[in-house]
Amino acid sequence: MSGQGKPLHRLLVPGWTLLCCCAPLGVAAQTVTTGPHYYVDPHSTFLVGATGAAGIDADGHGGKCHRGPIPGSAGATGPTINRTVTYAPAAGASTGTIIAAGSSGGTGGAGGNGDGGGHCGAGDFYGMAGGNGGNVTVVVDPGANAPAAGYAVTNTAIVVLSHGGTGGKGGDNTRAKAQYSAGDGGAAGNGGSLNLTNHASLQVTGGPTAFGIVAQSAGGQG
């Protein structure tokens, strides 16, 4: 990766489209830039729980409802992350971002759909819940010859995130009667816990969207 630092939401896994630093309602979300280089590895550590299985559609062959839709399964909890980094960059190298680590719950499975002919009006059309974000622990230690004035970092230095997964969409009901409805969407997953310890002295530059540390635990979308 090269060039200018990029907004964090362009660097994260699918489903992480916004980083809002605990802003109250009505306040614009905060933009956070990272990169263009990471000290730990090219993209740092982003892990996602498994997506839930999709539901099974209703069986209405032959003009008769043999089976209503069957719901899928919930998204899996995001993997646990436990990283310890000793930050001791070579002269002039790895000045962009030390580490960006995050765990996201998997997306919930979609609900099963009604049959194409509309013979099965009742059943479990609902979507399943997104998985919870995994617990994330990050420790940053300085190298043996850390500069007295602190390490120079040209964008946000340390980013730690745990995000809940997105709930699965509800299934469609093709039954053309008012008493039948489509399925509800699945609930969002919860954010996991964060434990961040930084022992390195940092001098952060890069403008108003470059921070020393950003930590966020956030629920997903329903």
mmCIF file with all atom_site columns, C-alpha atoms in Angstrom:
data_model
loop_
_atom_site.group_PDB
_atom_site.id
_atom_site.type_symbol
_atom_site.label_atom_id
_atom_site.label_alt_id
_atom_site.label_comp_id
_atom_site.label_asym_id
_atom_site.label_entity_id
_atom_site.label_seq_id
_atom_site.pdbx_PDB_ins_code
_atom_site.Cartn_x
_atom_site.Cartn_y
_atom_site.Cartn_z
_atom_site.occupancy
_atom_site.B_iso_or_equiv
_atom_site.pdbx_formal_charge
_atom_site.auth_seq_id
_atom_site.auth_comp_id
_atom_site.auth_asym_id
_atom_site.auth_atom_id
_atom_site.pdbx_PDB_model_num
ATOM 1   C CA . MET A 1 1   ? 0.000   0.000   0.000  1.00 0.00 ? 1   MET A CA 1
ATOM 2   C CA . SER A 1 2   ? 1.342   3.399   -0.848 1.00 0.00 ? 2   SER A CA 1
ATOM 3   C CA . GLY A 1 3   ? 0.310   7.012   -1.171 1.00 0.00 ? 3   GLY A CA 1
ATOM 4   C CA . GLN A 1 4   ? -1.599  9.101   1.363  1.00 0.00 ? 4   GLN A CA 1
ATOM 5   C CA . GLY A 1 5   ? -3.305  7.664   4.422  1.00 0.00 ? 5   GLY A CA 1
ATOM 6   C CA . LYS A 1 6   ? -6.788  6.330   3.682  1.00 0.00 ? 6   LYS A CA 1
ATOM 7   C CA . PRO A 1 7   ? -10.011 6.566   5.720  1.00 0.00 ? 7   PRO A CA 1
ATOM 8   C CA . LEU A 1 8   ? -10.179 3.583   8.044  1.00 0.00 ? 8   LEU A CA 1
ATOM 9   C CA . HIS A 1 9   ? -13.556 2.398   6.759  1.00 0.00 ? 9   HIS A CA 1
ATOM 10  C CA . ARG A 1 10  ? -11.945 1.685   3.369  1.00 0.00 ? 10  ARG A CA 1
ATOM 11  C CA . LEU A 1 11  ? -9.430  -0.623  4.991  1.00 0.00 ? 11  LEU A CA 1
ATOM 12  C CA . LEU A 1 12  ? -11.717 -2.784  7.109  1.00 0.00 ? 12  LEU A CA 1
ATOM 13  C CA . VAL A 1 13  ? -13.592 -5.998  6.485  1.00 0.00 ? 13  VAL A CA 1
ATOM 14  C CA . PRO A 1 14  ? -17.062 -6.056  4.862  1.00 0.00 ? 14  PRO A CA 1
ATOM 15  C CA . GLY A 1 15  ? -19.712 -4.784  7.244  1.00 0.00 ? 15  GLY A CA 1
ATOM 16  C CA . TRP A 1 16  ? -17.436 -2.186  8.869  1.00 0.00 ? 16  TRP A CA 1
ATOM 17  C CA . THR A 1 17  ? -18.499 0.836   6.889  1.00 0.00 ? 17  THR A CA 1
ATOM 18  C CA . LEU A 1 18  ? -18.356 3.516   9.550  1.00 0.00 ? 18  LEU A CA 1
ATOM 19  C CA . LEU A 1 19  ? -16.185 4.445   12.491 1.00 0.00 ? 19  LEU A CA 1
ATOM 20  C CA . CYS A 1 20  ? -17.963 6.741   14.940 1.00 0.00 ? 20  CYS A CA 1
ATOM 21  C CA . CYS A 1 21  ? -15.964 7.677   18.017 1.00 0.00 ? 21  CYS A CA 1
ATOM 22  C CA . CYS A 1 22  ? -18.841 7.675   20.511 1.00 0.00 ? 22  CYS A CA 1
ATOM 23  C CA . ALA A 1 23  ? -20.384 10.798  18.970 1.00 0.00 ? 23  ALA A CA 1
ATOM 24  C CA . PRO A 1 24  ? -23.805 11.805  20.373 1.00 0.00 ? 24  PRO A CA 1
ATOM 25  C CA . LEU A 1 25  ? -26.833 11.712  18.116 1.00 0.00 ? 25  LEU A CA 1
ATOM 26  C CA . GLY A 1 26  ? -26.801 14.502  15.572 1.00 0.00 ? 26  GLY A CA 1
ATOM 27  C CA . VAL A 1 27  ? -23.021 14.738  15.493 1.00 0.00 ? 27  VAL A CA 1
ATOM 28  C CA . ALA A 1 28  ? -21.218 13.705  12.307 1.00 0.00 ? 28  ALA A CA 1
ATOM 29  C CA . ALA A 1 29  ? -19.155 10.524  12.495 1.00 0.00 ? 29  ALA A CA 1
ATOM 30  C CA . GLN A 1 30  ? -15.431 11.017  12.965 1.00 0.00 ? 30  GLN A CA 1
ATOM 31  C CA . THR A 1 31  ? -13.142 10.139  10.076 1.00 0.00 ? 31  THR A CA 1
ATOM 32  C CA . VAL A 1 32  ? -10.024 8.248   11.081 1.00 0.00 ? 32  VAL A CA 1
ATOM 33  C CA . THR A 1 33  ? -7.025  7.729   8.815  1.00 0.00 ? 33  THR A CA 1
ATOM 34  C CA . THR A 1 34  ? -4.499  4.930   9.029  1.00 0.00 ? 34  THR A CA 1
ATOM 35  C CA . GLY A 1 35  ? -1.535  3.817   6.940  1.00 0.00 ? 35  GLY A CA 1
ATOM 36  C CA . PRO A 1 36  ? -0.209  3.930   4.347  1.00 0.00 ? 36  PRO A CA 1
ATOM 37  C CA . HIS A 1 37  ? 2.101   1.471   6.141  1.00 0.00 ? 37  HIS A CA 1
ATOM 38  C CA . TYR A 1 38  ? 1.549   -0.907  9.032  1.00 0.00 ? 38  TYR A CA 1
ATOM 39  C CA . TYR A 1 39  ? 4.336   -2.020  11.317 1.00 0.00 ? 39  TYR A CA 1
ATOM 40  C CA . VAL A 1 40  ? 2.812   -5.424  12.158 1.00 0.00 ? 40  VAL A CA 1
ATOM 41  C CA . ASP A 1 41  ? 1.907   -6.654  8.662  1.00 0.00 ? 41  ASP A CA 1
ATOM 42  C CA . PRO A 1 42  ? 0.526   -5.195  5.405  1.00 0.00 ? 42  PRO A CA 1
ATOM 43  C CA . HIS A 1 43  ? -3.102  -5.056  6.560  1.00 0.00 ? 43  HIS A CA 1
ATOM 44  C CA . SER A 1 44  ? -2.776  -5.791  10.279 1.00 0.00 ? 44  SER A CA 1
ATOM 45  C CA . THR A 1 45  ? -5.236  -8.210  11.880 1.00 0.00 ? 45  THR A CA 1
ATOM 46  C CA . PHE A 1 46  ? -8.918  -8.308  10.944 1.00 0.00 ? 46  PHE A CA 1
ATOM 47  C CA . LEU A 1 47  ? -10.852 -11.501 11.697 1.00 0.00 ? 47  LEU A CA 1
ATOM 48  C CA . VAL A 1 48  ? -14.518 -12.254 10.962 1.00 0.00 ? 48  VAL A CA 1
ATOM 49  C CA . GLY A 1 49  ? -16.802 -14.937 12.358 1.00 0.00 ? 49  GLY A CA 1
ATOM 50  C CA . ALA A 1 50  ? -18.461 -17.379 9.970  1.00 0.00 ? 50  ALA A CA 1
ATOM 51  C CA . THR A 1 51  ? -21.647 -16.333 8.180  1.00 0.00 ? 51  THR A CA 1
ATOM 52  C CA . GLY A 1 52  ? -24.764 -18.182 9.277  1.00 0.00 ? 52  GLY A CA 1
ATOM 53  C CA . ALA A 1 53  ? -26.402 -20.668 6.926  1.00 0.00 ? 53  ALA A CA 1
ATOM 54  C CA . ALA A 1 54  ? -29.289 -19.370 4.845  1.00 0.00 ? 54  ALA A CA 1
ATOM 55  C CA . GLY A 1 55  ? -32.795 -20.629 5.527  1.00 0.00 ? 55  GLY A CA 1
ATOM 56  C CA . ILE A 1 56  ? -34.528 -23.210 3.352  1.00 0.00 ? 56  ILE A CA 1
ATOM 57  C CA . ASP A 1 57  ? -37.387 -22.088 1.124  1.00 0.00 ? 57  ASP A CA 1
ATOM 58  C CA . ALA A 1 58  ? -40.893 -23.479 1.457  1.00 0.00 ? 58  ALA A CA 1
ATOM 59  C CA . ASP A 1 59  ? -41.910 -26.509 -0.570 1.00 0.00 ? 59  ASP A CA 1
ATOM 60  C CA . GLY A 1 60  ? -45.101 -25.881 -2.520 1.00 0.00 ? 60  GLY A CA 1
ATOM 61  C CA . HIS A 1 61  ? -44.732 -28.211 -5.492 1.00 0.00 ? 61  HIS A CA 1
ATOM 62  C CA . GLY A 1 62  ? -47.851 -29.583 -7.103 1.00 0.00 ? 62  GLY A CA 1
ATOM 63  C CA . GLY A 1 63  ? -49.963 -26.652 -5.919 1.00 0.00 ? 63  GLY A CA 1
ATOM 64  C CA . LYS A 1 64  ? -49.907 -27.764 -2.281 1.00 0.00 ? 64  LYS A CA 1
ATOM 65  C CA . CYS A 1 65  ? -47.835 -26.657 0.694  1.00 0.00 ? 65  CYS A CA 1
ATOM 66  C CA . HIS A 1 66  ? -45.737 -29.596 1.817  1.00 0.00 ? 66  HIS A CA 1
ATOM 67  C CA . ARG A 1 67  ? -43.439 -27.624 4.123  1.00 0.00 ? 67  ARG A CA 1
ATOM 68  C CA . GLY A 1 68  ? -43.117 -24.025 5.206  1.00 0.00 ? 68  GLY A CA 1
ATOM 69  C CA . PRO A 1 69  ? -39.790 -22.193 5.143  1.00 0.00 ? 69  PRO A CA 1
ATOM 70  C CA . ILE A 1 70  ? -37.083 -23.200 7.616  1.00 0.00 ? 70  ILE A CA 1
ATOM 71  C CA . PRO A 1 71  ? -34.898 -20.526 9.237  1.00 0.00 ? 71  PRO A CA 1
ATOM 72  C CA . GLY A 1 72  ? -31.146 -20.497 8.876  1.00 0.00 ? 72  GLY A CA 1
ATOM 73  C CA . SER A 1 73  ? -28.524 -20.156 11.604 1.00 0.00 ? 73  SER A CA 1
ATOM 74  C CA . ALA A 1 74  ? -26.984 -17.232 13.476 1.00 0.00 ? 74  ALA A CA 1
ATOM 75  C CA . GLY A 1 75  ? -23.646 -15.690 12.557 1.00 0.00 ? 75  GLY A CA 1
ATOM 76  C CA . ALA A 1 76  ? -20.674 -16.931 14.567 1.00 0.00 ? 76  ALA A CA 1
ATOM 77  C CA . THR A 1 77  ? -18.917 -14.893 17.228 1.00 0.00 ? 77  THR A CA 1
ATOM 78  C CA . GLY A 1 78  ? -15.845 -13.113 15.900 1.00 0.00 ? 78  GLY A CA 1
ATOM 79  C CA . PRO A 1 79  ? -12.509 -14.772 16.676 1.00 0.00 ? 79  PRO A CA 1
ATOM 80  C CA . THR A 1 80  ? -10.555 -13.696 19.744 1.00 0.00 ? 80  THR A CA 1
ATOM 81  C CA . ILE A 1 81  ? -7.493  -11.554 18.996 1.00 0.00 ? 81  ILE A CA 1
ATOM 82  C CA . ASN A 1 82  ? -4.536  -11.384 21.366 1.00 0.00 ? 82  ASN A CA 1
ATOM 83  C CA . ARG A 1 83  ? -1.506  -9.537  19.993 1.00 0.00 ? 83  ARG A CA 1
ATOM 84  C CA . THR A 1 84  ? 1.643   -8.222  21.649 1.00 0.00 ? 84  THR A CA 1
ATOM 85  C CA . VAL A 1 85  ? 3.774   -5.921  19.512 1.00 0.00 ? 85  VAL A CA 1
ATOM 86  C CA . THR A 1 86  ? 7.268   -4.684  20.300 1.00 0.00 ? 86  THR A CA 1
ATOM 87  C CA . TYR A 1 87  ? 7.543   -1.487  18.288 1.00 0.00 ? 87  TYR A CA 1
ATOM 88  C CA . ALA A 1 88  ? 11.157  -0.969  17.202 1.00 0.00 ? 88  ALA A CA 1
ATOM 89  C CA . PRO A 1 89  ? 11.109  0.237   13.583 1.00 0.00 ? 89  PRO A CA 1
ATOM 90  C CA . ALA A 1 90  ? 14.250  0.653   11.549 1.00 0.00 ? 90  ALA A CA 1
ATOM 91  C CA . ALA A 1 91  ? 15.281  4.263   10.903 1.00 0.00 ? 91  ALA A CA 1
ATOM 92  C CA . GLY A 1 92  ? 12.824  5.897   8.509  1.00 0.00 ? 92  GLY A CA 1
ATOM 93  C CA . ALA A 1 93  ? 10.564  2.830   8.224  1.00 0.00 ? 93  ALA A CA 1
ATOM 94  C CA . SER A 1 94  ? 7.046   1.921   9.350  1.00 0.00 ? 94  SER A CA 1
ATOM 95  C CA . THR A 1 95  ? 6.052   5.396   10.469 1.00 0.00 ? 95  THR A CA 1
ATOM 96  C CA . GLY A 1 96  ? 2.411   5.170   9.321  1.00 0.00 ? 96  GLY A CA 1
ATOM 97  C CA . THR A 1 97  ? 0.497   2.945   11.770 1.00 0.00 ? 97  THR A CA 1
ATOM 98  C CA . ILE A 1 98  ? 1.730   0.449   14.335 1.00 0.00 ? 98  ILE A CA 1
ATOM 99  C CA . ILE A 1 99  ? -1.232  -1.946  14.426 1.00 0.00 ? 99  ILE A CA 1
ATOM 100 C CA . ALA A 1 100 ? -4.914  -2.001  13.502 1.00 0.00 ? 100 ALA A CA 1
ATOM 101 C CA . ALA A 1 101 ? -6.702  -5.026  14.950 1.00 0.00 ? 101 ALA A CA 1
ATOM 102 C CA . GLY A 1 102 ? -10.364 -5.950  14.912 1.00 0.00 ? 102 GLY A CA 1
ATOM 103 C CA . SER A 1 103 ? -12.843 -8.792  15.263 1.00 0.00 ? 103 SER A CA 1
ATOM 104 C CA . SER A 1 104 ? -16.320 -8.836  13.704 1.00 0.00 ? 104 SER A CA 1
ATOM 105 C CA . GLY A 1 105 ? -19.219 -11.210 14.279 1.00 0.00 ? 105 GLY A CA 1
ATOM 106 C CA . GLY A 1 106 ? -20.500 -13.120 11.269 1.00 0.00 ? 106 GLY A CA 1
ATOM 107 C CA . THR A 1 107 ? -23.628 -12.105 9.360  1.00 0.00 ? 107 THR A CA 1
ATOM 108 C CA . GLY A 1 108 ? -26.785 -13.959 10.346 1.00 0.00 ? 108 GLY A CA 1
ATOM 109 C CA . GLY A 1 109 ? -28.407 -16.326 7.883  1.00 0.00 ? 109 GLY A CA 1
ATOM 110 C CA . ALA A 1 110 ? -31.346 -15.069 5.823  1.00 0.00 ? 110 ALA A CA 1
ATOM 111 C CA . GLY A 1 111 ? -34.810 -16.428 6.484  1.00 0.00 ? 111 GLY A CA 1
ATOM 112 C CA . GLY A 1 112 ? -36.313 -18.999 4.156  1.00 0.00 ? 112 GLY A CA 1
ATOM 113 C CA . ASN A 1 113 ? -38.670 -17.717 1.455  1.00 0.00 ? 113 ASN A CA 1
ATOM 114 C CA . GLY A 1 114 ? -42.177 -18.782 0.620  1.00 0.00 ? 114 GLY A CA 1
ATOM 115 C CA . ASP A 1 115 ? -42.720 -20.966 -2.435 1.00 0.00 ? 115 ASP A CA 1
ATOM 116 C CA . GLY A 1 116 ? -43.014 -19.271 -5.802 1.00 0.00 ? 116 GLY A CA 1
ATOM 117 C CA . GLY A 1 117 ? -46.669 -20.186 -6.214 1.00 0.00 ? 117 GLY A CA 1
ATOM 118 C CA . GLY A 1 118 ? -47.692 -18.735 -2.874 1.00 0.00 ? 118 GLY A CA 1
ATOM 119 C CA . HIS A 1 119 ? -49.084 -21.974 -1.467 1.00 0.00 ? 119 HIS A CA 1
ATOM 120 C CA . CYS A 1 120 ? -47.204 -21.790 1.856  1.00 0.00 ? 120 CYS A CA 1
ATOM 121 C CA . GLY A 1 121 ? -48.240 -18.683 3.749  1.00 0.00 ? 121 GLY A CA 1
ATOM 122 C CA . ALA A 1 122 ? -47.138 -19.580 7.281  1.00 0.00 ? 122 ALA A CA 1
ATOM 123 C CA . GLY A 1 123 ? -43.776 -20.610 8.668  1.00 0.00 ? 123 GLY A CA 1
ATOM 124 C CA . ASP A 1 124 ? -40.480 -19.324 9.983  1.00 0.00 ? 124 ASP A CA 1
ATOM 125 C CA . PHE A 1 125 ? -39.512 -16.572 7.565  1.00 0.00 ? 125 PHE A CA 1
ATOM 126 C CA . TYR A 1 126 ? -37.372 -14.635 10.027 1.00 0.00 ? 126 TYR A CA 1
ATOM 127 C CA . GLY A 1 127 ? -33.678 -13.848 9.599  1.00 0.00 ? 127 GLY A CA 1
ATOM 128 C CA . MET A 1 128 ? -31.143 -14.917 12.200 1.00 0.00 ? 128 MET A CA 1
ATOM 129 C CA . ALA A 1 129 ? -28.990 -12.791 14.488 1.00 0.00 ? 129 ALA A CA 1
ATOM 130 C CA . GLY A 1 130 ? -25.519 -11.542 13.641 1.00 0.00 ? 130 GLY A CA 1
ATOM 131 C CA . GLY A 1 131 ? -22.685 -12.884 15.751 1.00 0.00 ? 131 GLY A CA 1
ATOM 132 C CA . ASN A 1 132 ? -21.104 -10.913 18.556 1.00 0.00 ? 132 ASN A CA 1
ATOM 133 C CA . GLY A 1 133 ? -17.752 -9.264  17.983 1.00 0.00 ? 133 GLY A CA 1
ATOM 134 C CA . GLY A 1 134 ? -14.804 -11.129 19.448 1.00 0.00 ? 134 GLY A CA 1
ATOM 135 C CA . ASN A 1 135 ? -12.752 -9.970  22.403 1.00 0.00 ? 135 ASN A CA 1
ATOM 136 C CA . VAL A 1 136 ? -9.624  -8.073  21.372 1.00 0.00 ? 136 VAL A CA 1
ATOM 137 C CA . THR A 1 137 ? -6.443  -7.631  23.427 1.00 0.00 ? 137 THR A CA 1
ATOM 138 C CA . VAL A 1 138 ? -3.495  -5.613  22.132 1.00 0.00 ? 138 VAL A CA 1
ATOM 139 C CA . VAL A 1 139 ? -0.272  -4.717  23.968 1.00 0.00 ? 139 VAL A CA 1
ATOM 140 C CA . VAL A 1 140 ? 2.298   -2.356  22.431 1.00 0.00 ? 140 VAL A CA 1
ATOM 141 C CA . ASP A 1 141 ? 5.788   -2.282  23.983 1.00 0.00 ? 141 ASP A CA 1
ATOM 142 C CA . PRO A 1 142 ? 8.676   0.004   22.991 1.00 0.00 ? 142 PRO A CA 1
ATOM 143 C CA . GLY A 1 143 ? 11.940  -1.309  21.592 1.00 0.00 ? 143 GLY A CA 1
ATOM 144 C CA . ALA A 1 144 ? 15.158  -1.368  23.596 1.00 0.00 ? 144 ALA A CA 1
ATOM 145 C CA . ASN A 1 145 ? 16.409  1.893   22.034 1.00 0.00 ? 145 ASN A CA 1
ATOM 146 C CA . ALA A 1 146 ? 13.190  3.906   22.000 1.00 0.00 ? 146 ALA A CA 1
ATOM 147 C CA . PRO A 1 147 ? 13.803  7.620   21.253 1.00 0.00 ? 147 PRO A CA 1
ATOM 148 C CA . ALA A 1 148 ? 13.527  9.896   24.261 1.00 0.00 ? 148 ALA A CA 1
ATOM 149 C CA . ALA A 1 149 ? 11.106  12.180  22.422 1.00 0.00 ? 149 ALA A CA 1
ATOM 150 C CA . GLY A 1 150 ? 8.864   9.268   21.406 1.00 0.00 ? 150 GLY A CA 1
ATOM 151 C CA . TYR A 1 151 ? 8.379   7.424   18.134 1.00 0.00 ? 151 TYR A CA 1
ATOM 152 C CA . ALA A 1 152 ? 7.194   9.464   15.152 1.00 0.00 ? 152 ALA A CA 1
ATOM 153 C CA . VAL A 1 153 ? 3.927   8.128   13.722 1.00 0.00 ? 153 VAL A CA 1
ATOM 154 C CA . THR A 1 154 ? 2.442   9.814   10.656 1.00 0.00 ? 154 THR A CA 1
ATOM 155 C CA . ASN A 1 155 ? -1.154  8.617   10.987 1.00 0.00 ? 155 ASN A CA 1
ATOM 156 C CA . THR A 1 156 ? -3.374  7.042   13.649 1.00 0.00 ? 156 THR A CA 1
ATOM 157 C CA . ALA A 1 157 ? -0.992  4.844   15.619 1.00 0.00 ? 157 ALA A CA 1
ATOM 158 C CA . ILE A 1 158 ? -3.106  2.102   17.213 1.00 0.00 ? 158 ILE A CA 1
ATOM 159 C CA . VAL A 1 159 ? -6.631  1.011   16.225 1.00 0.00 ? 159 VAL A CA 1
ATOM 160 C CA . VAL A 1 160 ? -8.582  -1.649  18.123 1.00 0.00 ? 160 VAL A CA 1
ATOM 161 C CA . LEU A 1 161 ? -12.137 -2.598  17.150 1.00 0.00 ? 161 LEU A CA 1
ATOM 162 C CA . SER A 1 162 ? -14.811 -5.161  17.972 1.00 0.00 ? 162 SER A CA 1
ATOM 163 C CA . HIS A 1 163 ? -18.017 -5.024  15.928 1.00 0.00 ? 163 HIS A CA 1
ATOM 164 C CA . GLY A 1 164 ? -21.180 -7.087  16.086 1.00 0.00 ? 164 GLY A CA 1
ATOM 165 C CA . GLY A 1 165 ? -22.301 -8.851  12.924 1.00 0.00 ? 165 GLY A CA 1
ATOM 166 C CA . THR A 1 166 ? -25.251 -7.829  10.754 1.00 0.00 ? 166 THR A CA 1
ATOM 167 C CA . GLY A 1 167 ? -28.559 -9.640  11.224 1.00 0.00 ? 167 GLY A CA 1
ATOM 168 C CA . GLY A 1 168 ? -29.838 -11.757 8.342  1.00 0.00 ? 168 GLY A CA 1
ATOM 169 C CA . LYS A 1 169 ? -32.672 -10.439 6.196  1.00 0.00 ? 169 LYS A CA 1
ATOM 170 C CA . GLY A 1 170 ? -36.142 -11.855 6.613  1.00 0.00 ? 170 GLY A CA 1
ATOM 171 C CA . GLY A 1 171 ? -37.528 -14.218 3.986  1.00 0.00 ? 171 GLY A CA 1
ATOM 172 C CA . ASP A 1 172 ? -40.101 -13.190 1.397  1.00 0.00 ? 172 ASP A CA 1
ATOM 173 C CA . ASN A 1 173 ? -43.690 -14.366 1.660  1.00 0.00 ? 173 ASN A CA 1
ATOM 174 C CA . THR A 1 174 ? -45.377 -14.627 -1.718 1.00 0.00 ? 174 THR A CA 1
ATOM 175 C CA . ARG A 1 175 ? -48.758 -15.514 -0.219 1.00 0.00 ? 175 ARG A CA 1
ATOM 176 C CA . ALA A 1 176 ? -51.124 -12.764 -1.381 1.00 0.00 ? 176 ALA A CA 1
ATOM 177 C CA . LYS A 1 177 ? -53.223 -12.542 1.777  1.00 0.00 ? 177 LYS A CA 1
ATOM 178 C CA . ALA A 1 178 ? -53.191 -9.809  4.389  1.00 0.00 ? 178 ALA A CA 1
ATOM 179 C CA . GLN A 1 179 ? -52.761 -12.151 7.366  1.00 0.00 ? 179 GLN A CA 1
ATOM 180 C CA . TYR A 1 180 ? -49.406 -13.379 6.070  1.00 0.00 ? 180 TYR A CA 1
ATOM 181 C CA . SER A 1 181 ? -46.275 -11.256 6.191  1.00 0.00 ? 181 SER A CA 1
ATOM 182 C CA . ALA A 1 182 ? -42.610 -11.497 5.319  1.00 0.00 ? 182 ALA A CA 1
ATOM 183 C CA . GLY A 1 183 ? -40.077 -12.410 7.979  1.00 0.00 ? 183 GLY A CA 1
ATOM 184 C CA . ASP A 1 184 ? -38.413 -10.029 10.382 1.00 0.00 ? 184 ASP A CA 1
ATOM 185 C CA . GLY A 1 185 ? -34.755 -9.214  9.934  1.00 0.00 ? 185 GLY A CA 1
ATOM 186 C CA . GLY A 1 186 ? -32.318 -10.726 12.405 1.00 0.00 ? 186 GLY A CA 1
ATOM 187 C CA . ALA A 1 187 ? -30.995 -8.840  15.414 1.00 0.00 ? 187 ALA A CA 1
ATOM 188 C CA . ALA A 1 188 ? -27.585 -7.199  15.329 1.00 0.00 ? 188 ALA A CA 1
ATOM 189 C CA . GLY A 1 189 ? -24.665 -8.741  17.201 1.00 0.00 ? 189 GLY A CA 1
ATOM 190 C CA . ASN A 1 190 ? -23.062 -7.015  20.183 1.00 0.00 ? 190 ASN A CA 1
ATOM 191 C CA . GLY A 1 191 ? -19.561 -5.607  20.228 1.00 0.00 ? 191 GLY A CA 1
ATOM 192 C CA . GLY A 1 192 ? -16.974 -7.552  22.222 1.00 0.00 ? 192 GLY A CA 1
ATOM 193 C CA . SER A 1 193 ? -14.596 -6.352  24.905 1.00 0.00 ? 193 SER A CA 1
ATOM 194 C CA . LEU A 1 194 ? -11.409 -4.383  24.232 1.00 0.00 ? 194 LEU A CA 1
ATOM 195 C CA . ASN A 1 195 ? -8.232  -4.429  26.287 1.00 0.00 ? 195 ASN A CA 1
ATOM 196 C CA . LEU A 1 196 ? -5.508  -2.125  25.012 1.00 0.00 ? 196 LEU A CA 1
ATOM 197 C CA . THR A 1 197 ? -2.221  -1.408  26.783 1.00 0.00 ? 197 THR A CA 1
ATOM 198 C CA . ASN A 1 198 ? 0.308   0.963   25.224 1.00 0.00 ? 198 ASN A CA 1
ATOM 199 C CA . HIS A 1 199 ? 3.769   1.433   26.749 1.00 0.00 ? 199 HIS A CA 1
ATOM 200 C CA . ALA A 1 200 ? 5.313   3.269   23.785 1.00 0.00 ? 200 ALA A CA 1
ATOM 201 C CA . SER A 1 201 ? 5.727   7.049   23.752 1.00 0.00 ? 201 SER A CA 1
ATOM 202 C CA . LEU A 1 202 ? 4.341   8.438   20.470 1.00 0.00 ? 202 LEU A CA 1
ATOM 203 C CA . GLN A 1 203 ? 4.513   11.673  18.491 1.00 0.00 ? 203 GLN A CA 1
ATOM 204 C CA . VAL A 1 204 ? 1.525   11.546  16.148 1.00 0.00 ? 204 VAL A CA 1
ATOM 205 C CA . THR A 1 205 ? 1.345   13.792  13.085 1.00 0.00 ? 205 THR A CA 1
ATOM 206 C CA . GLY A 1 206 ? -0.831  13.706  9.983  1.00 0.00 ? 206 GLY A CA 1
ATOM 207 C CA . GLY A 1 207 ? -3.605  16.200  10.591 1.00 0.00 ? 207 GLY A CA 1
ATOM 208 C CA . PRO A 1 208 ? -6.907  16.280  12.485 1.00 0.00 ? 208 PRO A CA 1
ATOM 209 C CA . THR A 1 209 ? -7.933  12.734  11.500 1.00 0.00 ? 209 THR A CA 1
ATOM 210 C CA . ALA A 1 210 ? -4.744  11.126  12.841 1.00 0.00 ? 210 ALA A CA 1
ATOM 211 C CA . PHE A 1 211 ? -5.001  9.977   16.451 1.00 0.00 ? 211 PHE A CA 1
ATOM 212 C CA . GLY A 1 212 ? -2.704  8.271   18.937 1.00 0.00 ? 212 GLY A CA 1
ATOM 213 C CA . ILE A 1 213 ? -5.203  5.542   19.849 1.00 0.00 ? 213 ILE A CA 1
ATOM 214 C CA . VAL A 1 214 ? -8.683  4.673   18.597 1.00 0.00 ? 214 VAL A CA 1
ATOM 215 C CA . ALA A 1 215 ? -10.686 1.967   20.383 1.00 0.00 ? 215 ALA A CA 1
ATOM 216 C CA . GLN A 1 216 ? -14.287 1.079   19.602 1.00 0.00 ? 216 GLN A CA 1
ATOM 217 C CA . SER A 1 217 ? -16.725 -1.649  20.597 1.00 0.00 ? 217 SER A CA 1
ATOM 218 C CA . ALA A 1 218 ? -19.931 -1.347  18.599 1.00 0.00 ? 218 ALA A CA 1
ATOM 219 C CA . GLY A 1 219 ? -23.045 -3.334  17.853 1.00 0.00 ? 219 GLY A CA 1
ATOM 220 C CA . GLY A 1 220 ? -23.820 -4.366  14.294 1.00 0.00 ? 220 GLY A CA 1
ATOM 221 C CA . GLN A 1 221 ? -26.810 -3.579  12.096 1.00 0.00 ? 221 GLN A CA 1
ATOM 222 C CA . GLY A 1 222 ? -30.153 -5.322  12.322 1.00 0.00 ? 222 GLY A CA 1
#
